[in-house]
Coordinates of C-alpha atoms in Angstrom, one line a residue:
X1 CA 92.8 -147.5 -19.8
X2 CA 92.6 -148.6 -15.8
X3 CA 91.9 -145.8 -13.9
X4 CA 91.7 -146.4 -10.9
X5 CA 88.8 -145.1 -8.3
X6 CA 88.5 -142.0 -5.5
X7 CA 88.9 -144.0 -2.1
X8 CA 84.8 -142.1 -2.2
X9 CA 83.6 -144.9 -5.5
X10 CA 85.3 -147.4 -3.5
X11 CA 82.9 -147.3 -0.5
X12 CA 80.1 -146.6 -2.3
X13 CA 81.3 -150.0 -4.1
X14 CA 81.3 -151.9 -0.5
X15 CA 78.1 -151.0 0.6
X16 CA 76.3 -152.4 -2.9
X17 CA 78.6 -155.7 -1.9
X18 CA 76.9 -155.3 1.8
X19 CA 73.9 -154.7 0.7
X20 CA 73.5 -157.9 -1.1
X21 CA 75.6 -160.1 0.3
X22 CA 78.8 -160.2 -1.5
X23 CA 81.4 -158.6 1.2
X24 CA 83.1 -161.3 3.4
X25 CA 85.0 -159.3 4.9
X26 CA 84.1 -155.9 4.8
X27 CA 83.9 -154.5 8.3
X28 CA 87.1 -154.8 9.5
X29 CA 88.4 -152.8 6.4
X30 CA 85.4 -150.4 6.7
X31 CA 86.0 -150.4 10.9
X32 CA 89.7 -148.6 10.1
X33 CA 88.6 -145.9 7.8
X34 CA 85.9 -144.6 10.3
X35 CA 90.1 -143.3 12.1
X36 CA 91.0 -142.1 8.8
X37 CA 92.0 -137.8 9.2
X38 CA 89.9 -137.1 5.7
X39 CA 86.6 -136.6 7.6
X40 CA 84.9 -137.1 4.2
X41 CA 86.7 -140.5 4.4
X42 CA 85.7 -141.0 7.8
X43 CA 81.6 -140.2 7.2
X44 CA 81.2 -142.8 4.4
X45 CA 82.6 -145.0 6.4
X46 CA 80.3 -144.7 8.9
X47 CA 77.3 -144.3 6.8
X48 CA 78.5 -147.5 5.2
X49 CA 78.9 -149.4 8.4
X50 CA 75.6 -147.4 9.5
X51 CA 74.3 -149.0 6.7
X52 CA 75.0 -153.0 7.1
X53 CA 74.7 -153.1 11.1
X54 CA 71.0 -151.0 10.6
X55 CA 68.3 -154.2 12.1
X56 CA 71.4 -157.0 11.7
X57 CA 72.3 -158.3 14.8
X58 CA 75.1 -160.4 13.2
X59 CA 77.1 -157.8 12.1
X60 CA 76.1 -154.5 14.4
X61 CA 77.2 -157.1 16.7
X62 CA 81.0 -158.1 13.8
X63 CA 81.3 -154.4 13.2
X64 CA 81.6 -153.6 16.9
X65 CA 84.5 -156.3 17.3
X66 CA 86.1 -153.6 15.1
X67 CA 85.3 -150.1 16.0
X68 CA 86.8 -147.7 18.2
X69 CA 86.5 -147.9 22.1
X70 CA 85.9 -144.4 22.5
X71 CA 83.5 -145.4 20.1
X72 CA 81.7 -148.4 20.7
X73 CA 82.2 -148.5 25.0
X74 CA 81.0 -151.2 26.3
X75 CA 80.1 -152.6 22.9
X76 CA 76.9 -154.0 24.3
X77 CA 73.9 -153.3 21.3
X78 CA 70.5 -154.3 20.1
X79 CA 70.1 -153.6 16.3
X80 CA 66.3 -153.9 17.0
X81 CA 67.2 -151.0 19.1
X82 CA 69.2 -148.6 16.2
X83 CA 67.9 -145.6 18.7
X84 CA 70.4 -146.6 21.1
X85 CA 72.7 -147.4 19.0
X86 CA 72.5 -144.1 16.8
X87 CA 72.7 -142.1 19.5
X88 CA 76.7 -143.0 20.5

C-alpha cells in the first residue's frame, strides 16, 4: 500500500539527491518552500538550500535566482566566503 511521505521526508530525499547530483531542477522547488508559512518547512528547506550551495559557486548562483530578494539582497555572493553568505 502506498503511503505519502511527509514534506520533511521529501526534503530529506531532495537533499540526498542534490548531494549525489541526481536532483536536477530541485533548487527552484525548494526555494519556494523557504517562504512557507510553516516554520518547520521553512527551516528544512533552508537547510537543503544551504547544503546545496555550500562552497559551490554554480549552485549558489542558481539558488540566488530563486530566493526572495529580502534574503539575497543584491545577489552577489562568493561561495568561497560562506561566512558572508551565512550572515545574510
